CSV table of N, CA and C in Angstrom, one decimal:
chain,number,residue,atom,x,y,z
A,466,MET,N,0.8,-1.2,0.0
A,466,MET,CA,0.0,0.0,0.0
A,466,MET,C,0.9,1.2,0.0
A,467,LEU,N,0.4,2.2,-0.8
A,467,LEU,CA,1.2,3.5,-0.8
A,467,LEU,C,0.7,4.4,0.3
A,468,LYS,N,1.7,4.9,1.0
A,468,LYS,CA,1.4,5.9,2.1
A,468,LYS,C,1.7,7.3,1.7
A,469,THR,N,1.0,8.2,2.1
A,469,THR,CA,1.3,9.6,1.9
A,469,THR,C,1.5,10.3,3.3
A,470,GLN,N,2.6,11.0,3.3
A,470,GLN,CA,2.9,11.7,4.6
A,470,GLN,C,3.1,13.2,4.3
A,471,ILE,N,2.4,13.9,5.1
A,471,ILE,CA,2.4,15.4,4.9
A,471,ILE,C,2.7,16.0,6.3
A,472,ASN,N,3.7,17.0,6.2
A,472,ASN,CA,4.0,17.8,7.4
A,472,ASN,C,3.7,19.2,7.0
A,473,ALA,N,2.7,19.8,7.7
A,473,ALA,CA,2.3,21.2,7.4
A,473,ALA,C,2.8,22.1,8.5
A,474,LYS,N,3.4,23.2,8.1
A,474,LYS,CA,3.9,24.2,9.0
A,474,LYS,C,3.3,25.6,8.7
A,475,LEU,N,2.7,26.2,9.8
A,475,LEU,CA,2.1,27.5,9.6
A,475,LEU,C,3.3,28.5,9.3
A,476,ILE,N,3.2,29.2,8.2
A,476,ILE,CA,4.2,30.1,7.8
A,476,ILE,C,3.8,31.6,7.9
A,477,GLY,N,2.6,31.8,8.4
A,477,GLY,CA,2.1,33.2,8.6
A,477,GLY,C,0.7,33.3,8.3
A,478,ASN,N,0.0,34.0,9.2
A,478,ASN,CA,-1.4,34.2,9.1
A,478,ASN,C,-2.2,32.9,8.9
A,479,MET,N,-2.7,32.6,7.7
A,479,MET,CA,-3.4,31.4,7.4
A,479,MET,C,-2.7,30.5,6.4
A,480,ALA,N,-1.5,30.9,6.1
A,480,ALA,CA,-0.7,30.1,5.1
A,480,ALA,C,0.0,28.9,5.7
A,481,PHE,N,0.0,27.8,5.0
A,481,PHE,CA,0.8,26.6,5.5
A,481,PHE,C,1.7,26.2,4.4
A,482,GLU,N,2.9,25.9,4.7
A,482,GLU,CA,3.9,25.2,3.8
A,482,GLU,C,3.8,23.8,4.1
A,483,MET,N,3.5,23.0,3.1
A,483,MET,CA,3.4,21.5,3.3
A,483,MET,C,4.5,20.8,2.6
A,484,ASP,N,5.0,19.8,3.3
A,484,ASP,CA,6.0,18.9,2.7
A,484,ASP,C,5.2,17.6,2.4
A,485,ILE,N,4.9,17.4,1.2
A,485,ILE,CA,4.2,16.2,0.8
A,485,ILE,C,5.1,15.2,0.1
A,486,ASN,N,5.5,14.2,0.9
A,486,ASN,CA,6.5,13.2,0.4
A,486,ASN,C,7.7,13.9,-0.3
A,487,GLY,N,8.2,14.9,0.3
A,487,GLY,CA,9.4,15.6,-0.2
A,487,GLY,C,9.1,16.7,-1.2
A,488,HIS,N,7.9,17.0,-1.5
A,488,HIS,CA,7.5,18.1,-2.4
A,488,HIS,C,6.9,19.3,-1.6
A,489,LYS,N,7.3,20.5,-1.8
A,489,LYS,CA,6.8,21.6,-1.1
A,489,LYS,C,5.6,22.3,-1.8
A,490,VAL,N,4.5,22.5,-1.0
A,490,VAL,CA,3.4,23.2,-1.5
A,490,VAL,C,2.9,24.2,-0.5
A,491,THR,N,2.5,25.4,-0.9
A,491,THR,CA,2.0,26.3,0.0
A,491,THR,C,0.5,26.5,-0.3
A,492,THR,N,-0.3,26.5,0.8
A,492,THR,CA,-1.7,26.8,0.7
A,492,THR,C,-2.0,28.1,1.5
A,493,ASP,N,-3.0,28.8,1.0
A,493,ASP,CA,-3.5,30.0,1.7
A,493,ASP,C,-4.9,30.3,1.3
A,494,THR,N,-5.4,31.4,1.7
A,494,THR,CA,-6.7,31.9,1.3
A,494,THR,C,-6.5,33.3,0.8
A,495,THR,N,-7.6,33.9,0.2
A,495,THR,CA,-7.5,35.2,-0.3
A,495,THR,C,-7.4,36.3,0.8
A,496,VAL,N,-7.0,37.4,0.4
A,496,VAL,CA,-7.0,38.6,1.3
A,496,VAL,C,-8.4,38.9,1.9
A,497,GLU,N,-9.4,38.7,1.0
A,497,GLU,CA,-10.8,39.0,1.4
A,497,GLU,C,-11.2,38.0,2.5
A,498,ASN,N,-10.6,36.8,2.5
A,498,ASN,CA,-11.0,35.8,3.5
A,498,ASN,C,-10.0,35.8,4.7
A,499,GLY,N,-9.1,36.8,4.7
A,499,GLY,CA,-8.2,36.9,5.9
A,499,GLY,C,-6.8,36.4,5.7
A,500,GLY,N,-6.5,35.9,4.5
A,500,GLY,CA,-5.2,35.3,4.2
A,500,GLY,C,-4.3,36.3,3.5
A,501,ASN,N,-3.2,35.9,2.9
A,501,ASN,CA,-2.3,36.7,2.2
A,501,ASN,C,-2.1,36.3,0.7
A,502,ASN,N,-3.0,35.3,0.3
A,502,ASN,CA,-2.9,34.8,-1.1
A,502,ASN,C,-1.6,34.3,-1.5
A,503,LEU,N,-0.9,33.6,-0.6
A,503,LEU,CA,0.5,33.1,-0.9
A,503,LEU,C,0.5,31.8,-1.7
A,504,GLY,N,-0.7,31.2,-1.9
A,504,GLY,CA,-0.8,30.0,-2.6
A,504,GLY,C,-2.2,29.7,-2.9
A,505,PRO,N,-2.5,28.6,-3.6
A,505,PRO,CA,-3.8,28.2,-3.9
A,505,PRO,C,-4.6,27.7,-2.7
A,506,SER,N,-5.9,27.8,-2.7
A,506,SER,CA,-6.7,27.3,-1.6
A,506,SER,C,-6.6,25.8,-1.6
A,507,PRO,N,-6.9,25.2,-0.4
A,507,PRO,CA,-7.0,23.7,-0.3
A,507,PRO,C,-8.0,23.1,-1.3
A,508,LYS,N,-9.1,23.8,-1.5
A,508,LYS,CA,-10.1,23.2,-2.4
A,508,LYS,C,-9.6,23.3,-3.9
A,509,ALA,N,-8.9,24.4,-4.2
A,509,ALA,CA,-8.3,24.4,-5.6
A,509,ALA,C,-7.3,23.3,-5.8
A,510,LEU,N,-6.5,23.0,-4.7
A,510,LEU,CA,-5.6,21.9,-4.8
A,510,LEU,C,-6.3,20.6,-5.0
A,511,LEU,N,-7.5,20.4,-4.4
A,511,LEU,CA,-8.3,19.2,-4.6
A,511,LEU,C,-8.6,19.1,-6.1
A,512,LEU,N,-9.0,20.2,-6.7
A,512,LEU,CA,-9.3,20.1,-8.2
A,512,LEU,C,-8.0,19.8,-9.0
A,513,ALA,N,-6.9,20.4,-8.6
A,513,ALA,CA,-5.6,20.1,-9.2
A,513,ALA,C,-5.3,18.7,-9.1
A,514,GLY,N,-5.6,18.1,-8.0
A,514,GLY,CA,-5.4,16.7,-7.8
A,514,GLY,C,-6.2,15.8,-8.7
A,515,LEU,N,-7.4,16.3,-9.0
A,515,LEU,CA,-8.3,15.6,-9.9
A,515,LEU,C,-7.7,15.7,-11.3
A,516,VAL,N,-7.2,16.8,-11.7
A,516,VAL,CA,-6.6,17.0,-13.0
A,516,VAL,C,-5.4,16.1,-13.1
A,517,GLY,N,-4.5,16.1,-12.1
A,517,GLY,CA,-3.3,15.3,-12.1
A,517,GLY,C,-3.6,13.8,-12.2
A,518,CYS,N,-4.6,13.4,-11.4
A,518,CYS,CA,-4.9,12.0,-11.4
A,518,CYS,C,-5.4,11.5,-12.7
A,519,SER,N,-6.4,12.2,-13.2
A,519,SER,CA,-7.0,11.7,-14.5
A,519,SER,C,-6.0,12.0,-15.7
A,520,GLY,N,-5.2,13.0,-15.6
A,520,GLY,CA,-4.2,13.3,-16.6
A,520,GLY,C,-3.1,12.2,-16.7
A,521,ILE,N,-2.7,11.7,-15.5
A,521,ILE,CA,-1.7,10.6,-15.5
A,521,ILE,C,-2.3,9.4,-16.1
A,522,ASP,N,-3.6,9.0,-15.7
A,522,ASP,CA,-4.3,7.9,-16.3
A,522,ASP,C,-4.3,8.0,-17.8
A,523,ILE,N,-4.8,9.1,-18.2
A,523,ILE,CA,-5.1,9.3,-19.7
A,523,ILE,C,-3.8,9.2,-20.5
A,524,MET,N,-2.7,9.9,-20.0
A,524,MET,CA,-1.4,9.8,-20.7
A,524,MET,C,-0.8,8.4,-20.7
A,525,SER,N,-1.1,7.7,-19.6
A,525,SER,CA,-0.6,6.3,-19.6
A,525,SER,C,-1.3,5.5,-20.6
A,526,MET,N,-2.6,5.6,-20.7
A,526,MET,CA,-3.3,4.8,-21.7
A,526,MET,C,-3.0,5.3,-23.1
A,527,ILE,N,-2.8,6.6,-23.3
A,527,ILE,CA,-2.4,7.1,-24.7
A,527,ILE,C,-1.1,6.4,-25.1
A,528,GLU,N,-0.1,6.4,-24.1
A,528,GLU,CA,1.2,5.8,-24.4
A,528,GLU,C,1.0,4.3,-24.7
A,529,GLU,N,0.3,3.7,-23.9
A,529,GLU,CA,0.0,2.2,-24.0
A,529,GLU,C,-0.6,1.9,-25.4
A,530,ASN,N,-1.5,2.7,-25.8
A,530,ASN,CA,-2.2,2.5,-27.1
A,530,ASN,C,-1.4,3.1,-28.3
A,531,LYS,N,-0.3,3.7,-28.0
A,531,LYS,CA,0.6,4.3,-29.1
A,531,LYS,C,-0.2,5.4,-29.9
A,532,ILE,N,-0.9,6.2,-29.2
A,532,ILE,CA,-1.7,7.3,-29.8
A,532,ILE,C,-0.8,8.5,-29.9
A,533,ASN,N,-0.7,9.2,-31.0
A,533,ASN,CA,0.2,10.3,-31.1
A,533,ASN,C,-0.6,11.6,-30.8
A,534,VAL,N,-0.5,12.0,-29.5
A,534,VAL,CA,-1.1,13.2,-29.1
A,534,VAL,C,-0.1,14.3,-29.0
A,535,ASP,N,-0.3,15.4,-29.6
A,535,ASP,CA,0.7,16.5,-29.6
A,535,ASP,C,0.6,17.3,-28.2
A,536,ASP,N,-0.6,17.4,-27.7
A,536,ASP,CA,-0.8,18.2,-26.5
A,536,ASP,C,-2.1,17.9,-25.9
A,537,LEU,N,-2.2,18.1,-24.6
A,537,LEU,CA,-3.5,17.9,-23.8
A,537,LEU,C,-3.6,19.0,-22.8
A,538,ASN,N,-4.6,19.8,-22.9
A,538,ASN,CA,-4.9,20.8,-21.9
A,538,ASN,C,-6.2,20.4,-21.2
A,539,VAL,N,-6.3,20.6,-19.9
A,539,VAL,CA,-7.4,20.3,-19.1
A,539,VAL,C,-7.9,21.5,-18.4
A,540,TYR,N,-9.2,21.8,-18.5
A,540,TYR,CA,-9.8,22.9,-17.9
A,540,TYR,C,-10.9,22.5,-16.9
A,541,ILE,N,-10.9,23.1,-15.7
A,541,ILE,CA,-11.9,22.7,-14.8
A,541,ILE,C,-12.7,24.0,-14.4
A,542,GLU,N,-14.0,23.8,-14.3
A,542,GLU,CA,-14.9,24.9,-13.8
A,542,GLU,C,-15.6,24.3,-12.6
A,543,SER,N,-15.7,25.0,-11.6
A,543,SER,CA,-16.5,24.6,-10.4
A,543,SER,C,-17.1,25.8,-9.8
A,544,GLU,N,-18.1,25.5,-8.9
A,544,GLU,CA,-18.8,26.5,-8.2
A,544,GLU,C,-19.0,26.1,-6.8
A,545,THR,N,-18.7,27.0,-5.8
A,545,THR,CA,-18.9,26.6,-4.4
A,545,THR,C,-20.2,27.2,-3.9
A,546,ARG,N,-20.9,26.4,-3.1
A,546,ARG,CA,-22.2,26.9,-2.6
A,546,ARG,C,-21.9,28.0,-1.6
A,547,ASP,N,-22.9,28.8,-1.3
A,547,ASP,CA,-22.7,30.0,-0.4
A,547,ASP,C,-22.7,29.6,1.1
A,548,GLU,N,-23.4,28.5,1.5
A,548,GLU,CA,-23.5,28.2,2.9
A,548,GLU,C,-22.4,27.2,3.3
A,549,ASP,N,-22.1,27.2,4.6
A,549,ASP,CA,-21.1,26.4,5.2
A,549,ASP,C,-21.6,24.9,5.3
A,550,PRO,N,-20.8,23.9,5.2
A,550,PRO,CA,-19.4,24.1,4.6
A,550,PRO,C,-19.5,24.4,3.1
A,551,LYS,N,-18.6,25.2,2.6
A,551,LYS,CA,-18.6,25.7,1.3
A,551,LYS,C,-18.0,24.6,0.3
A,552,ILE,N,-18.9,23.6,0.0
A,552,ILE,CA,-18.5,22.5,-0.8
A,552,ILE,C,-18.8,22.9,-2.3
A,553,TYR,N,-18.3,22.1,-3.2
A,553,TYR,CA,-18.6,22.4,-4.6
A,553,TYR,C,-20.0,21.9,-5.0
A,554,ASN,N,-20.7,22.7,-5.8
A,554,ASN,CA,-22.0,22.3,-6.3
A,554,ASN,C,-21.8,21.4,-7.5
A,555,TYR,N,-20.8,21.6,-8.3
A,555,TYR,CA,-20.5,20.8,-9.4
A,555,TYR,C,-19.1,20.9,-9.8
A,556,ILE,N,-18.6,20.0,-10.6
A,556,ILE,CA,-17.3,20.1,-11.3
A,556,ILE,C,-17.4,19.7,-12.7
A,557,LYS,N,-17.0,20.6,-13.6
A,557,LYS,CA,-17.0,20.4,-15.1
A,557,LYS,C,-15.6,20.3,-15.6
A,558,ILE,N,-15.3,19.3,-16.3
A,558,ILE,CA,-13.9,19.2,-16.9
A,558,ILE,C,-14.0,19.1,-18.4
A,559,LEU,N,-13.1,19.9,-19.0
A,559,LEU,CA,-12.9,19.9,-20.5
A,559,LEU,C,-11.5,19.4,-20.8
A,560,TYR,N,-11.4,18.3,-21.5
A,560,TYR,CA,-10.1,17.7,-22.0
A,560,TYR,C,-10.0,18.1,-23.5
A,561,LYS,N,-9.0,18.9,-23.8
A,561,LYS,CA,-8.7,19.4,-25.1
A,561,LYS,C,-7.4,18.7,-25.6
A,562,PHE,N,-7.6,17.8,-26.6
A,562,PHE,CA,-6.5,17.1,-27.2
A,562,PHE,C,-6.1,17.8,-28.5
A,563,LYS,N,-4.8,17.8,-28.8
A,563,LYS,CA,-4.3,18.4,-30.0
A,563,LYS,C,-3.5,17.3,-30.7
A,564,GLY,N,-3.7,17.2,-32.0
A,564,GLY,CA,-3.0,16.3,-32.8
A,564,GLY,C,-3.7,16.0,-34.1
A,565,LYS,N,-3.0,15.3,-35.0
A,565,LYS,CA,-3.5,14.9,-36.3
A,565,LYS,C,-4.1,13.5,-36.3
A,566,ASN,N,-5.2,13.3,-37.0
A,566,ASN,CA,-5.8,12.0,-37.1
A,566,ASN,C,-6.2,11.3,-35.8
A,567,LEU,N,-6.6,12.1,-34.8
A,567,LEU,CA,-7.0,11.5,-33.5
A,567,LEU,C,-8.4,11.0,-33.6
A,568,SER,N,-8.7,9.9,-33.0
A,568,SER,CA,-10.0,9.3,-33.0
A,568,SER,C,-10.8,9.8,-31.7
A,569,PHE,N,-11.8,10.6,-32.0
A,569,PHE,CA,-12.7,11.1,-30.9
A,569,PHE,C,-13.2,9.9,-30.0
A,570,ASN,N,-13.7,8.9,-30.6
A,570,ASN,CA,-14.2,7.7,-29.9
A,570,ASN,C,-13.2,7.1,-29.0
A,571,GLU,N,-11.9,6.9,-29.5
A,571,GLU,CA,-10.9,6.3,-28.7
A,571,GLU,C,-10.5,7.2,-27.5
A,572,LEU,N,-10.4,8.5,-27.8
A,572,LEU,CA,-10.0,9.4,-26.7
A,572,LEU,C,-11.1,9.5,-25.7
A,573,GLU,N,-12.3,9.5,-26.1
A,573,GLU,CA,-13.5,9.6,-25.2
A,573,GLU,C,-13.5,8.3,-24.3
A,574,LYS,N,-13.2,7.2,-24.9
A,574,LYS,CA,-13.2,5.9,-24.2
A,574,LYS,C,-12.1,6.0,-23.1
A,575,ILE,N,-10.9,6.5,-23.4
A,575,ILE,CA,-9.8,6.6,-22.5
A,575,ILE,C,-10.2,7.6,-21.3
A,576,VAL,N,-10.7,8.7,-21.6
A,576,VAL,CA,-11.2,9.6,-20.6
A,576,VAL,C,-12.2,9.0,-19.7
A,577,LYS,N,-13.1,8.3,-20.3
A,577,LYS,CA,-14.2,7.6,-19.5
A,577,LYS,C,-13.6,6.6,-18.6
A,578,LEU,N,-12.6,5.8,-19.1
A,578,LEU,CA,-12.0,4.8,-18.2
A,578,LEU,C,-11.3,5.5,-17.0
A,579,SER,N,-10.6,6.6,-17.3
A,579,SER,CA,-10.0,7.3,-16.2
A,579,SER,C,-11.0,7.8,-15.2
A,580,MET,N,-12.0,8.5,-15.7
A,580,MET,CA,-13.0,9.1,-14.8
A,580,MET,C,-13.9,8.1,-14.0
A,581,GLU,N,-14.1,6.9,-14.7
A,581,GLU,CA,-15.1,6.0,-14.1
A,581,GLU,C,-14.5,4.7,-13.5
A,582,LYS,N,-13.2,4.5,-13.8
A,582,LYS,CA,-12.6,3.3,-13.3
A,582,LYS,C,-11.3,3.5,-12.5
A,583,TYR,N,-10.4,4.3,-13.1
A,583,TYR,CA,-9.0,4.3,-12.5
A,583,TYR,C,-8.7,5.5,-11.6
A,584,CYS,N,-9.2,6.7,-11.8
A,584,CYS,CA,-8.8,7.9,-11.1
A,584,CYS,C,-9.5,7.8,-9.7
A,585,GLY,N,-8.6,7.6,-8.7
A,585,GLY,CA,-9.1,7.5,-7.3
A,585,GLY,C,-9.6,8.9,-6.8
A,586,VAL,N,-9.1,10.0,-7.3
A,586,VAL,CA,-9.6,11.3,-6.8
A,586,VAL,C,-11.0,11.5,-7.3
A,587,ALA,N,-11.3,11.1,-8.6
A,587,ALA,CA,-12.6,11.2,-9.1
A,587,ALA,C,-13.6,10.3,-8.4
A,588,ALA,N,-13.1,9.1,-8.1
A,588,ALA,CA,-14.0,8.2,-7.3
A,588,ALA,C,-14.4,8.7,-6.0
A,589,MET,N,-13.5,9.4,-5.3
A,589,MET,CA,-13.8,10.0,-4.0
A,589,MET,C,-14.7,11.2,-4.1
A,590,LEU,N,-14.3,12.1,-5.1
A,590,LEU,CA,-15.1,13.3,-5.2
A,590,LEU,C,-16.5,13.1,-5.7
A,591,GLU,N,-16.7,12.1,-6.6
A,591,GLU,CA,-18.0,11.9,-7.2
A,591,GLU,C,-19.0,11.4,-6.2
A,592,LYS,N,-18.6,11.0,-5.0
A,592,LYS,CA,-19.5,10.6,-3.9
A,592,LYS,C,-20.2,11.8,-3.3
A,593,VAL,N,-19.6,13.0,-3.5
A,593,VAL,CA,-20.2,14.2,-2.9
A,593,VAL,C,-20.5,15.3,-3.8
A,594,VAL,N,-20.1,15.2,-5.1
A,594,VAL,CA,-20.3,16.3,-6.0
A,594,VAL,C,-20.4,15.8,-7.4
A,595,PRO,N,-21.4,16.2,-8.2
A,595,PRO,CA,-21.5,15.7,-9.6
A,595,PRO,C,-20.3,16.2,-10.4
A,596,ILE,N,-19.7,15.3,-11.2
A,596,ILE,CA,-18.6,15.6,-12.0
A,596,ILE,C,-19.0,15.3,-13.5
A,597,THR,N,-18.9,16.2,-14.4
A,597,THR,CA,-19.1,16.0,-15.8
A,597,THR,C,-17.9,16.3,-16.5
A,598,TYR,N,-17.7,15.7,-17.7
A,598,TYR,CA,-16.5,15.9,-18.5
A,598,TYR,C,-16.9,15.9,-20.0
A,599,GLU,N,-16.0,16.6,-20.7
A,599,GLU,CA,-16.2,16.7,-22.2
A,599,GLU,C,-14.8,16.5,-22.8
A,600,VAL,N,-14.8,15.9,-24.0
A,600,VAL,CA,-13.6,15.7,-24.8
A,600,VAL,C,-13.7,16.5,-26.1
A,601,LYS,N,-12.7,17.3,-26.4
A,601,LYS,CA,-12.6,18.0,-27.7
A,601,LYS,C,-11.2,17.7,-28.3
A,602,ILE,N,-11.2,17.8,-29.6
A,602,ILE,CA,-10.0,17.6,-30.4
A,602,ILE,C,-9.7,18.8,-31.3
A,603,GLU,N,-8.5,19.3,-31.2
A,603,GLU,CA,-8.1,20.4,-32.1
A,603,GLU,C,-6.9,19.9,-33.0
A,604,GLU,N,-6.9,20.2,-34.2
A,604,GLU,CA,-5.7,19.9,-35.0
A,604,GLU,C,-4.7,20.9,-35.0
């Protein structure tokens, strides 16, 4: 089993510097919320984790299937409810692939496999927030 170890140190006001398995990450909140905006919010990092998780899955399957993708950009839109706890109402993901002669059906199948079978972050988040995704191809 893979273990994650995080050591978080308060570095001022509401900002924390975290050592995540040897990698440094700073989280904070906006000035309007009492922070100094020294880093992304914890909820934004949760979304970044979703992008990273599905992105790694997708690129692994693309490599395994020898698909020639020139580029992949992932965009997330989310909205937080007004009442506490301020959880996400929804998460929308857009996967934009770039390359010549790419098969939409093949890429859509790969994204679906990531989002519905392999990505642990998506599996955890979808229990509490609806996640939708879309695949687009640009040449």
